CSV table of C-alpha atoms in Angstrom, one decimal:
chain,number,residue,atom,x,y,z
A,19,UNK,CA,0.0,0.0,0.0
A,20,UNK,CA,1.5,3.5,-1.1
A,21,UNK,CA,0.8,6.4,1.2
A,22,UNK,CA,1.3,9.8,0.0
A,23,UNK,CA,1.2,12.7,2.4
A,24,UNK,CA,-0.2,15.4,-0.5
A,25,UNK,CA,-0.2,15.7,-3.7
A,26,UNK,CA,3.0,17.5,-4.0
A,27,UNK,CA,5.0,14.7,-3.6
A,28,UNK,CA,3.7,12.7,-6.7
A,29,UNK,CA,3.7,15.8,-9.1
A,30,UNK,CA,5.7,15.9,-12.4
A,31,UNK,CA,9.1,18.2,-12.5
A,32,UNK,CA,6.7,20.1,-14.7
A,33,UNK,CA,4.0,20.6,-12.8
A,34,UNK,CA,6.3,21.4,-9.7
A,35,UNK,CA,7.6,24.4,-11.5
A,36,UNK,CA,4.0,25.6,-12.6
A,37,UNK,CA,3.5,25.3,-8.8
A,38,UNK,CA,6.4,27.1,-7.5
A,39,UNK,CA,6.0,29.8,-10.3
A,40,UNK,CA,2.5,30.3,-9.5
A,41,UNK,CA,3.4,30.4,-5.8
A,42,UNK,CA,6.1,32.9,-6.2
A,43,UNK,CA,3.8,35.0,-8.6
A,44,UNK,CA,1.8,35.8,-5.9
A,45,UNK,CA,4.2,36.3,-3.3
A,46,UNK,CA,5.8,38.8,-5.0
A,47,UNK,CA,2.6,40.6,-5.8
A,48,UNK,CA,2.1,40.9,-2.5
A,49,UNK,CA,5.4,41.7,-1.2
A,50,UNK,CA,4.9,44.8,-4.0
A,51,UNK,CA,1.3,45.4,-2.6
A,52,UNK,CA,2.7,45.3,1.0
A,53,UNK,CA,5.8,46.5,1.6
A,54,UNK,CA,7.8,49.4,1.1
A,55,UNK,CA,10.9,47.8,0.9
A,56,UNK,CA,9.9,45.4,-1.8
A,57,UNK,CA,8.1,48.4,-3.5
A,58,UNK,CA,11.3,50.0,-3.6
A,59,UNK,CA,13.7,47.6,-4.6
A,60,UNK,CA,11.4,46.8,-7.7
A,61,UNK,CA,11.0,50.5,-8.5
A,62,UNK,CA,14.1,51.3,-8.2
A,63,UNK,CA,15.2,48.3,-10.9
A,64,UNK,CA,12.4,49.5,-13.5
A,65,UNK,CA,10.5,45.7,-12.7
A,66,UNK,CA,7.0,45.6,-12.0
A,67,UNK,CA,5.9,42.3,-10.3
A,68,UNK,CA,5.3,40.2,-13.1
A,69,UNK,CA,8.6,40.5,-14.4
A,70,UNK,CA,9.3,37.8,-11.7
A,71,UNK,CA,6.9,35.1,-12.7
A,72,UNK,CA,9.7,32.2,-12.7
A,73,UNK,CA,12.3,31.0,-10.4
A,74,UNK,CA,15.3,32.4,-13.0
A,75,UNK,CA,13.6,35.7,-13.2
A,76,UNK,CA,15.2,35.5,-9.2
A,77,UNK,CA,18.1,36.2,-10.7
A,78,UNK,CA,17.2,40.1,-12.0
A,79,UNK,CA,17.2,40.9,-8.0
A,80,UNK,CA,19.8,42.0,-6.0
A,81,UNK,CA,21.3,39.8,-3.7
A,82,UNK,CA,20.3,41.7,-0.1
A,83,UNK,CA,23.5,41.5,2.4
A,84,UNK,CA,22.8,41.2,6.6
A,85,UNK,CA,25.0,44.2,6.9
A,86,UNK,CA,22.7,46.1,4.3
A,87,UNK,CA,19.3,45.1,5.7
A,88,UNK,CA,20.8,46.2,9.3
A,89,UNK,CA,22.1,49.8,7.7
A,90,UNK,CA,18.4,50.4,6.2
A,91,UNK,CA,16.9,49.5,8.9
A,92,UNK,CA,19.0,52.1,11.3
A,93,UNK,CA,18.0,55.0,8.7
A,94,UNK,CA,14.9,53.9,8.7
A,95,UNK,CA,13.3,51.7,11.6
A,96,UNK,CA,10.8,49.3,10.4
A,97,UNK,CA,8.4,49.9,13.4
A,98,UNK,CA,8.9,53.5,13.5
């Protein structure tokens, strides 16, 4: 007897990507609808959020160092 937990774990390499893709669609969507920092980021590269609609389009973002994310956040304090 074969037990599966979900679906996930029986799903084609393709349909795994259409998943992830659709998944980080939205997330990015949302990041863009909901914070300023993602806001600017994309802005400020001339992307919109469906210019990331696959996991290679990851790759037209900046790659975010701790020491950068800490130096933001001292000029300008998440919370205020």
């Amino acid at each position: 007897m074969t037990t599966y937990f979900d679906e996930t774990e029986t799903m084609s390499l393709e349909e795994r990507a259409t998943d992830y893709n659709g998944r980080l669609s939205q997330m990015v969507q949302v990041g863009y609808e909901k914070s300023i920092r993602v806001r600017e980021t994309l802005d400020t590269l001339g992307l919109a959020p469906s210019d990331i609609a696959t996991c290679e389009d990851l790759q037209k973002l900046p790659i975010i160092t701790r020491e950068a994310l800490v130096e933001r956040e001292l000029k300008e304090p998440p919370f205020g």
